């Protein structure tokens, strides 16, 4: 049975309070399509982002940052060894890190193998759409970066995935589910235009990493990231189209006040 979580919950607000207080340094390897939105979203909530694989950043920044996120599409411009270096460095330094296996199971065996090679470095959280996470758990994947399954359908599978990996696993959809294998959080709402903004899903991984940086409960932190994302999208509903929605979404992230 899932427990509902939303912006109205003090636990969610407390996670954002901690983020804004600590202003964590969050390092990311992501694709060039999502990098700008990811960086701006982190700045909007008070984190300090660095993105990219310049020289020794994957080893130094991954170990020295407060948290790391790796989006699989970083392989568009970096090799598997770069992602492995970052994951290994974070793991060995005891830093929380997030894996987003974007497009996993979409029919690219070499890519899928590169993503699987990161699992031994024990991601703190894994987030994705239903098809990606079903495929990561051994099932059938989706169509490119789009899901062909619903988050409701994926829930029992992601619960098993959480137990086998030791990670908090979060599946996005009309209802987002976040689980450690035993406990399940659910958050509803948002705005459908999130699916029409390039990099919006990828950016959620960055926000999860920021909230994991200074939390006592990884499950609550990942749940809070989803709840914060939903409420910012809802408050951006006044935007006329998808372009202005993306800007309004960043505005609403920056305007979230845990006291109100």
PDB file of C-alpha atoms in Angstrom:
ATOM      1  CA  UNK A   1       0.000   0.000   0.000  1.00  0.00           C
ATOM      2  CA  UNK A   2       1.474   3.351  -1.032  1.00  0.00           C
ATOM      3  CA  UNK A   3       1.611   6.383   1.234  1.00  0.00           C
ATOM      4  CA  UNK A   4       0.765   9.624  -0.541  1.00  0.00           C
ATOM      5  CA  UNK A   5       3.351  12.394  -0.393  1.00  0.00           C
ATOM      6  CA  UNK A   6       2.919  15.997  -1.551  1.00  0.00           C
ATOM      7  CA  UNK A   7       4.127  19.561  -1.087  1.00  0.00           C
ATOM      8  CA  UNK A   8       1.599  19.895   1.741  1.00  0.00           C
ATOM      9  CA  UNK A   9       3.638  17.467   3.870  1.00  0.00           C
ATOM     10  CA  UNK A  10       6.091  19.036   6.285  1.00  0.00           C
ATOM     11  CA  UNK A  11       8.559  16.239   5.579  1.00  0.00           C
ATOM     12  CA  UNK A  12       8.793  17.398   1.961  1.00  0.00           C
ATOM     13  CA  UNK A  13       9.308  21.003   3.004  1.00  0.00           C
ATOM     14  CA  UNK A  14      11.950  19.974   5.531  1.00  0.00           C
ATOM     15  CA  UNK A  15      13.959  18.293   2.780  1.00  0.00           C
ATOM     16  CA  UNK A  16      13.909  21.525   0.749  1.00  0.00           C
ATOM     17  CA  UNK A  17      14.845  23.535   3.852  1.00  0.00           C
ATOM     18  CA  UNK A  18      17.911  21.307   4.311  1.00  0.00           C
ATOM     19  CA  UNK A  19      18.875  21.724   0.665  1.00  0.00           C
ATOM     20  CA  UNK A  20      18.600  25.496   0.773  1.00  0.00           C
ATOM     21  CA  UNK A  21      20.569  25.634   4.023  1.00  0.00           C
ATOM     22  CA  UNK A  22      23.459  23.435   2.893  1.00  0.00           C
ATOM     23  CA  UNK A  23      23.541  24.585  -0.764  1.00  0.00           C
ATOM     24  CA  UNK A  24      25.142  21.314  -1.902  1.00  0.00           C
ATOM     25  CA  UNK A  25      27.677  21.001  -4.680  1.00  0.00           C
ATOM     26  CA  UNK A  26      26.043  18.587  -7.121  1.00  0.00           C
ATOM     27  CA  UNK A  27      28.027  17.110  -9.995  1.00  0.00           C
ATOM     28  CA  UNK A  28      26.377  15.610 -13.040  1.00  0.00           C
ATOM     29  CA  UNK A  29      27.136  13.659 -16.175  1.00  0.00           C
ATOM     30  CA  UNK A  30      24.194  14.183 -18.484  1.00  0.00           C
ATOM     31  CA  UNK A  31      23.513  14.794 -22.147  1.00  0.00           C
ATOM     32  CA  UNK A  32      23.985  18.138 -23.828  1.00  0.00           C
ATOM     33  CA  UNK A  33      20.244  18.366 -24.472  1.00  0.00           C
ATOM     34  CA  UNK A  34      19.325  18.297 -20.779  1.00  0.00           C
ATOM     35  CA  UNK A  35      22.364  20.032 -19.278  1.00  0.00           C
ATOM     36  CA  UNK A  36      21.007  23.588 -19.391  1.00  0.00           C
ATOM     37  CA  UNK A  37      17.647  22.798 -17.805  1.00  0.00           C
ATOM     38  CA  UNK A  38      19.315  20.585 -15.200  1.00  0.00           C
ATOM     39  CA  UNK A  39      21.770  23.284 -14.163  1.00  0.00           C
ATOM     40  CA  UNK A  40      19.078  25.955 -13.994  1.00  0.00           C
ATOM     41  CA  UNK A  41      16.768  23.746 -11.936  1.00  0.00           C
ATOM     42  CA  UNK A  42      19.540  23.097  -9.415  1.00  0.00           C
ATOM     43  CA  UNK A  43      20.328  26.793  -9.188  1.00  0.00           C
ATOM     44  CA  UNK A  44      16.618  27.515  -8.727  1.00  0.00           C
ATOM     45  CA  UNK A  45      16.443  25.435  -5.548  1.00  0.00           C
ATOM     46  CA  UNK A  46      19.752  26.645  -4.128  1.00  0.00           C
ATOM     47  CA  UNK A  47      22.213  23.932  -5.166  1.00  0.00           C
ATOM     48  CA  UNK A  48      25.562  24.529  -6.874  1.00  0.00           C
ATOM     49  CA  UNK A  49      25.851  22.465 -10.071  1.00  0.00           C
ATOM     50  CA  UNK A  50      28.761  21.386 -12.237  1.00  0.00           C
ATOM     51  CA  UNK A  51      28.105  19.340 -15.362  1.00  0.00           C
ATOM     52  CA  UNK A  52      30.405  17.562 -17.775  1.00  0.00           C
ATOM     53  CA  UNK A  53      33.441  15.344 -18.100  1.00  0.00           C
ATOM     54  CA  UNK A  54      36.245  17.893 -18.410  1.00  0.00           C
ATOM     55  CA  UNK A  55      39.652  16.281 -17.765  1.00  0.00           C
ATOM     56  CA  UNK A  56      39.664  14.782 -14.240  1.00  0.00           C
ATOM     57  CA  UNK A  57      36.207  16.014 -13.198  1.00  0.00           C
ATOM     58  CA  UNK A  58      34.686  12.503 -13.259  1.00  0.00           C
ATOM     59  CA  UNK A  59      37.115  11.335 -10.590  1.00  0.00           C
ATOM     60  CA  UNK A  60      37.697  14.525  -8.598  1.00  0.00           C
ATOM     61  CA  UNK A  61      34.254  16.115  -8.678  1.00  0.00           C
ATOM     62  CA  UNK A  62      32.380  12.841  -8.237  1.00  0.00           C
ATOM     63  CA  UNK A  63      34.362  12.149  -5.064  1.00  0.00           C
ATOM     64  CA  UNK A  64      34.379  15.725  -3.792  1.00  0.00           C
ATOM     65  CA  UNK A  65      30.835  16.828  -4.559  1.00  0.00           C
ATOM     66  CA  UNK A  66      28.025  16.372  -2.070  1.00  0.00           C
ATOM     67  CA  UNK A  67      26.136  14.237  -4.600  1.00  0.00           C
ATOM     68  CA  UNK A  68      26.377  12.956  -8.169  1.00  0.00           C
ATOM     69  CA  UNK A  69      23.855  12.117 -10.850  1.00  0.00           C
ATOM     70  CA  UNK A  70      24.529  10.147 -13.999  1.00  0.00           C
ATOM     71  CA  UNK A  71      22.128  10.248 -16.921  1.00  0.00           C
ATOM     72  CA  UNK A  72      22.798   7.400 -19.309  1.00  0.00           C
ATOM     73  CA  UNK A  73      22.533   9.684 -22.328  1.00  0.00           C
ATOM     74  CA  UNK A  74      25.830  11.231 -21.209  1.00  0.00           C
ATOM     75  CA  UNK A  75      27.200   8.425 -23.400  1.00  0.00           C
ATOM     76  CA  UNK A  76      26.327  10.669 -26.337  1.00  0.00           C
ATOM     77  CA  UNK A  77      29.541  12.565 -25.635  1.00  0.00           C
ATOM     78  CA  UNK A  78      31.437  10.439 -23.079  1.00  0.00           C
ATOM     79  CA  UNK A  79      32.618   6.842 -23.067  1.00  0.00           C
ATOM     80  CA  UNK A  80      31.497   4.110 -20.670  1.00  0.00           C
ATOM     81  CA  UNK A  81      34.801   4.378 -18.810  1.00  0.00           C
ATOM     82  CA  UNK A  82      34.012   8.014 -17.931  1.00  0.00           C
ATOM     83  CA  UNK A  83      30.680   7.098 -16.391  1.00  0.00           C
ATOM     84  CA  UNK A  84      32.279   4.183 -14.552  1.00  0.00           C
ATOM     85  CA  UNK A  85      35.000   6.450 -13.179  1.00  0.00           C
ATOM     86  CA  UNK A  86      32.425   8.877 -11.809  1.00  0.00           C
ATOM     87  CA  UNK A  87      30.253   6.129 -10.309  1.00  0.00           C
ATOM     88  CA  UNK A  88      33.250   4.371  -8.773  1.00  0.00           C
ATOM     89  CA  UNK A  89      34.641   7.610  -7.344  1.00  0.00           C
ATOM     90  CA  UNK A  90      31.341   8.566  -5.728  1.00  0.00           C
ATOM     91  CA  UNK A  91      30.840   5.058  -4.362  1.00  0.00           C
ATOM     92  CA  UNK A  92      34.319   4.842  -2.884  1.00  0.00           C
ATOM     93  CA  UNK A  93      34.007   8.314  -1.346  1.00  0.00           C
ATOM     94  CA  UNK A  94      30.642   7.448   0.194  1.00  0.00           C
ATOM     95  CA  UNK A  95      28.786  10.080  -1.840  1.00  0.00           C
ATOM     96  CA  UNK A  96      25.144   9.528  -2.770  1.00  0.00           C
ATOM     97  CA  UNK A  97      24.566   9.180  -6.474  1.00  0.00           C
ATOM     98  CA  UNK A  98      21.624   8.825  -8.834  1.00  0.00           C
ATOM     99  CA  UNK A  99      21.378   6.712 -11.979  1.00  0.00           C
ATOM    100  CA  UNK A 100      18.924   7.632 -14.744  1.00  0.00           C
ATOM    101  CA  UNK A 101      18.973   4.763 -17.304  1.00  0.00           C
ATOM    102  CA  UNK A 102      17.294   6.807 -20.022  1.00  0.00           C
ATOM    103  CA  UNK A 103      16.286   4.721 -23.093  1.00  0.00           C
ATOM    104  CA  UNK A 104      17.393   1.506 -21.412  1.00  0.00           C
ATOM    105  CA  UNK A 105      15.821  -1.504 -23.127  1.00  0.00           C
ATOM    106  CA  UNK A 106      14.972   0.389 -26.311  1.00  0.00           C
ATOM    107  CA  UNK A 107      16.990  -1.952 -28.542  1.00  0.00           C
ATOM    108  CA  UNK A 108      20.633  -0.920 -28.067  1.00  0.00           C
ATOM    109  CA  UNK A 109      22.474  -3.844 -26.410  1.00  0.00           C
ATOM    110  CA  UNK A 110      25.842  -2.062 -26.242  1.00  0.00           C
ATOM    111  CA  UNK A 111      24.271   0.921 -24.514  1.00  0.00           C
ATOM    112  CA  UNK A 112      22.340  -1.308 -22.118  1.00  0.00           C
ATOM    113  CA  UNK A 113      25.544  -3.146 -21.197  1.00  0.00           C
ATOM    114  CA  UNK A 114      27.251   0.174 -20.396  1.00  0.00           C
ATOM    115  CA  UNK A 115      24.399   1.143 -18.081  1.00  0.00           C
ATOM    116  CA  UNK A 116      24.427  -2.231 -16.347  1.00  0.00           C
ATOM    117  CA  UNK A 117      28.160  -1.846 -15.742  1.00  0.00           C
ATOM    118  CA  UNK A 118      27.345   1.024 -13.343  1.00  0.00           C
ATOM    119  CA  UNK A 119      25.151  -1.036 -11.008  1.00  0.00           C
ATOM    120  CA  UNK A 120      28.073  -2.617  -9.066  1.00  0.00           C
ATOM    121  CA  UNK A 121      28.882   0.901  -7.829  1.00  0.00           C
ATOM    122  CA  UNK A 122      25.626   0.887  -5.862  1.00  0.00           C
ATOM    123  CA  UNK A 123      23.554   3.906  -6.914  1.00  0.00           C
ATOM    124  CA  UNK A 124      21.675   5.441  -4.010  1.00  0.00           C
ATOM    125  CA  UNK A 125      18.687   6.009  -6.265  1.00  0.00           C
ATOM    126  CA  UNK A 126      17.559   4.905  -9.712  1.00  0.00           C
ATOM    127  CA  UNK A 127      14.872   6.898 -11.505  1.00  0.00           C
ATOM    128  CA  UNK A 128      13.230   6.498 -14.858  1.00  0.00           C
ATOM    129  CA  UNK A 129      10.038   5.852 -16.726  1.00  0.00           C
ATOM    130  CA  UNK A 130       8.160   2.573 -16.459  1.00  0.00           C
ATOM    131  CA  UNK A 131       9.610   0.946 -19.587  1.00  0.00           C
ATOM    132  CA  UNK A 132      13.195   1.802 -18.678  1.00  0.00           C
ATOM    133  CA  UNK A 133      12.901   0.378 -15.184  1.00  0.00           C
ATOM    134  CA  UNK A 134      11.010  -2.731 -16.309  1.00  0.00           C
ATOM    135  CA  UNK A 135      13.801  -3.402 -18.813  1.00  0.00           C
ATOM    136  CA  UNK A 136      16.494  -2.781 -16.200  1.00  0.00           C
ATOM    137  CA  UNK A 137      14.770  -5.393 -14.054  1.00  0.00           C
ATOM    138  CA  UNK A 138      14.921  -7.877 -16.950  1.00  0.00           C
ATOM    139  CA  UNK A 139      11.626  -7.205 -18.747  1.00  0.00           C
ATOM    140  CA  UNK A 140      10.726  -5.665 -22.094  1.00  0.00           C
ATOM    141  CA  UNK A 141      11.735  -2.078 -22.818  1.00  0.00           C
ATOM    142  CA  UNK A 142       9.942   0.804 -24.480  1.00  0.00           C
ATOM    143  CA  UNK A 143      10.207   2.866 -27.622  1.00  0.00           C
ATOM    144  CA  UNK A 144      13.282   5.102 -27.647  1.00  0.00           C
ATOM    145  CA  UNK A 145      13.133   7.447 -24.669  1.00  0.00           C
ATOM    146  CA  UNK A 146       9.347   7.113 -24.391  1.00  0.00           C
ATOM    147  CA  UNK A 147       7.559   4.662 -22.145  1.00  0.00           C
ATOM    148  CA  UNK A 148       5.041   2.140 -23.415  1.00  0.00           C
ATOM    149  CA  UNK A 149       4.078   1.046 -19.889  1.00  0.00           C
ATOM    150  CA  UNK A 150       2.344   2.808 -17.017  1.00  0.00           C
ATOM    151  CA  UNK A 151       3.886   3.521 -13.658  1.00  0.00           C
ATOM    152  CA  UNK A 152       1.086   1.499 -12.016  1.00  0.00           C
ATOM    153  CA  UNK A 153       2.094  -1.527 -14.094  1.00  0.00           C
ATOM    154  CA  UNK A 154       5.740  -1.107 -13.121  1.00  0.00           C
ATOM    155  CA  UNK A 155       5.245  -0.828  -9.356  1.00  0.00           C
ATOM    156  CA  UNK A 156       5.738  -4.483  -8.354  1.00  0.00           C
ATOM    157  CA  UNK A 157       8.697  -4.725 -10.695  1.00  0.00           C
ATOM    158  CA  UNK A 158      10.430  -1.617  -9.346  1.00  0.00           C
ATOM    159  CA  UNK A 159       9.894  -2.907  -5.819  1.00  0.00           C
ATOM    160  CA  UNK A 160      11.850  -6.034  -6.752  1.00  0.00           C
ATOM    161  CA  UNK A 161      14.477  -3.892  -8.487  1.00  0.00           C
ATOM    162  CA  UNK A 162      14.922  -1.845  -5.314  1.00  0.00           C
ATOM    163  CA  UNK A 163      15.529  -5.001  -3.300  1.00  0.00           C
ATOM    164  CA  UNK A 164      18.010  -6.481  -5.761  1.00  0.00           C
ATOM    165  CA  UNK A 165      20.020  -3.259  -6.203  1.00  0.00           C
ATOM    166  CA  UNK A 166      19.703  -1.788  -2.716  1.00  0.00           C
ATOM    167  CA  UNK A 167      18.692   1.517  -4.317  1.00  0.00           C
ATOM    168  CA  UNK A 168      15.660   3.696  -3.886  1.00  0.00           C
ATOM    169  CA  UNK A 169      13.819   3.221  -7.174  1.00  0.00           C
ATOM    170  CA  UNK A 170      11.467   5.873  -8.525  1.00  0.00           C
ATOM    171  CA  UNK A 171       9.188   5.491 -11.528  1.00  0.00           C
ATOM    172  CA  UNK A 172       7.624   8.550 -13.133  1.00  0.00           C
ATOM    173  CA  UNK A 173       4.162   8.751 -14.642  1.00  0.00           C
ATOM    174  CA  UNK A 174       0.731  10.240 -13.980  1.00  0.00           C
ATOM    175  CA  UNK A 175       1.413   8.852 -10.510  1.00  0.00           C
ATOM    176  CA  UNK A 176       5.052   8.685  -9.431  1.00  0.00           C
ATOM    177  CA  UNK A 177       6.037   5.801  -7.184  1.00  0.00           C
ATOM    178  CA  UNK A 178       9.136   5.762  -5.001  1.00  0.00           C
ATOM    179  CA  UNK A 179      10.173   2.607  -3.159  1.00  0.00           C
ATOM    180  CA  UNK A 180      12.945   1.003  -1.143  1.00  0.00           C
ATOM    181  CA  UNK A 181      11.420  -2.391  -1.869  1.00  0.00           C
ATOM    182  CA  UNK A 182       9.321  -2.485   1.286  1.00  0.00           C
ATOM    183  CA  UNK A 183       7.807   0.986   1.618  1.00  0.00           C
ATOM    184  CA  UNK A 184       6.132   2.843  -1.251  1.00  0.00           C
ATOM    185  CA  UNK A 185       5.478   6.564  -1.611  1.00  0.00           C
ATOM    186  CA  UNK A 186       3.165   7.956  -4.279  1.00  0.00           C
ATOM    187  CA  UNK A 187       2.836  11.500  -5.553  1.00  0.00           C
ATOM    188  CA  UNK A 188       0.219  12.803  -7.967  1.00  0.00           C
ATOM    189  CA  UNK A 189      -0.358  15.970  -9.921  1.00  0.00           C
ATOM    190  CA  UNK A 190       2.057  17.905 -12.076  1.00  0.00           C
ATOM    191  CA  UNK A 191       1.381  19.036 -15.627  1.00  0.00           C
ATOM    192  CA  UNK A 192       1.375  16.980 -18.826  1.00  0.00           C
ATOM    193  CA  UNK A 193       3.622  19.559 -20.484  1.00  0.00           C
ATOM    194  CA  UNK A 194       6.559  18.208 -18.494  1.00  0.00           C
ATOM    195  CA  UNK A 195       6.562  15.452 -21.111  1.00  0.00           C
ATOM    196  CA  UNK A 196       6.870  18.075 -23.848  1.00  0.00           C
ATOM    197  CA  UNK A 197       9.918  19.860 -22.442  1.00  0.00           C
ATOM    198  CA  UNK A 198      13.221  18.378 -23.509  1.00  0.00           C
ATOM    199  CA  UNK A 199      15.259  17.172 -20.556  1.00  0.00           C
ATOM    200  CA  UNK A 200      12.533  17.539 -17.920  1.00  0.00           C
ATOM    201  CA  UNK A 201      12.763  13.922 -16.828  1.00  0.00           C
ATOM    202  CA  UNK A 202      16.549  14.015 -16.897  1.00  0.00           C
ATOM    203  CA  UNK A 203      16.488  17.110 -14.712  1.00  0.00           C
ATOM    204  CA  UNK A 204      14.500  15.293 -12.048  1.00  0.00           C
ATOM    205  CA  UNK A 205      17.554  13.098 -11.489  1.00  0.00           C
ATOM    206  CA  UNK A 206      19.588  16.198 -10.716  1.00  0.00           C
ATOM    207  CA  UNK A 207      17.049  17.407  -8.172  1.00  0.00           C
ATOM    208  CA  UNK A 208      17.006  13.978  -6.535  1.00  0.00           C
ATOM    209  CA  UNK A 209      20.785  14.117  -6.164  1.00  0.00           C
ATOM    210  CA  UNK A 210      20.605  17.575  -4.588  1.00  0.00           C
ATOM    211  CA  UNK A 211      18.091  16.412  -2.000  1.00  0.00           C
ATOM    212  CA  UNK A 212      20.062  13.244  -1.255  1.00  0.00           C
ATOM    213  CA  UNK A 213      23.116  15.334  -0.379  1.00  0.00           C
ATOM    214  CA  UNK A 214      21.983  16.195   3.156  1.00  0.00           C
ATOM    215  CA  UNK A 215      19.177  13.847   4.086  1.00  0.00           C
ATOM    216  CA  UNK A 216      18.694  11.329   6.875  1.00  0.00           C
ATOM    217  CA  UNK A 217      16.215   9.339   4.775  1.00  0.00           C
ATOM    218  CA  UNK A 218      17.007   8.616   1.112  1.00  0.00           C
ATOM    219  CA  UNK A 219      13.444   7.370   0.591  1.00  0.00           C
ATOM    220  CA  UNK A 220      11.990  10.642   1.892  1.00  0.00           C
ATOM    221  CA  UNK A 221      14.480  12.701  -0.128  1.00  0.00           C
ATOM    222  CA  UNK A 222      13.619  10.973  -3.399  1.00  0.00           C
ATOM    223  CA  UNK A 223       9.915  11.262  -2.610  1.00  0.00           C
ATOM    224  CA  UNK A 224      10.346  14.950  -1.811  1.00  0.00           C
ATOM    225  CA  UNK A 225      12.075  15.567  -5.142  1.00  0.00           C
ATOM    226  CA  UNK A 226       9.074  14.141  -6.985  1.00  0.00           C
ATOM    227  CA  UNK A 227       6.599  16.107  -4.871  1.00  0.00           C
ATOM    228  CA  UNK A 228       8.539  19.344  -5.419  1.00  0.00           C
ATOM    229  CA  UNK A 229       8.645  18.687  -9.151  1.00  0.00           C
ATOM    230  CA  UNK A 230       4.895  18.098  -9.246  1.00  0.00           C
ATOM    231  CA  UNK A 231       3.957  21.266  -7.371  1.00  0.00           C
ATOM    232  CA  UNK A 232       6.280  23.464  -9.438  1.00  0.00           C
ATOM    233  CA  UNK A 233       4.721  22.066 -12.620  1.00  0.00           C
ATOM    234  CA  UNK A 234       1.218  22.658 -11.284  1.00  0.00           C
ATOM    235  CA  UNK A 235       2.024  26.257 -10.410  1.00  0.00           C
ATOM    236  CA  UNK A 236       3.437  26.779 -13.904  1.00  0.00           C
ATOM    237  CA  UNK A 237       0.089  25.813 -15.435  1.00  0.00           C
ATOM    238  CA  UNK A 238      -0.620  29.467 -16.323  1.00  0.00           C
ATOM    239  CA  UNK A 239       1.955  29.297 -19.132  1.00  0.00           C
ATOM    240  CA  UNK A 240       0.441  29.486 -22.624  1.00  0.00           C
ATOM    241  CA  UNK A 241       2.660  26.971 -24.414  1.00  0.00           C
ATOM    242  CA  UNK A 242       5.472  24.523 -23.877  1.00  0.00           C
ATOM    243  CA  UNK A 243       8.243  27.115 -24.270  1.00  0.00           C
ATOM    244  CA  UNK A 244       6.858  29.502 -21.694  1.00  0.00           C
ATOM    245  CA  UNK A 245       5.959  26.505 -19.515  1.00  0.00           C
ATOM    246  CA  UNK A 246       9.637  25.526 -19.274  1.00  0.00           C
ATOM    247  CA  UNK A 247      10.538  29.032 -18.086  1.00  0.00           C
ATOM    248  CA  UNK A 248       7.560  29.197 -15.729  1.00  0.00           C
ATOM    249  CA  UNK A 249       8.522  25.823 -14.280  1.00  0.00           C
ATOM    250  CA  UNK A 250      11.989  27.124 -13.395  1.00  0.00           C
ATOM    251  CA  UNK A 251      10.406  30.255 -11.954  1.00  0.00           C
ATOM    252  CA  UNK A 252       8.121  28.214  -9.729  1.00  0.00           C
ATOM    253  CA  UNK A 253      10.990  26.033  -8.538  1.00  0.00           C
ATOM    254  CA  UNK A 254      12.874  29.165  -7.520  1.00  0.00           C
ATOM    255  CA  UNK A 255       9.816  30.616  -5.772  1.00  0.00           C
ATOM    256  CA  UNK A 256       8.977  27.591  -3.628  1.00  0.00           C
ATOM    257  CA  UNK A 257       8.964  28.676  -0.019  1.00  0.00           C
ATOM    258  CA  UNK A 258       8.929  25.841   2.549  1.00  0.00           C
ATOM    259  CA  UNK A 259       7.252  28.217   5.019  1.00  0.00           C
ATOM    260  CA  UNK A 260       4.185  28.732   2.799  1.00  0.00           C
TER     261      UNK A 260
END
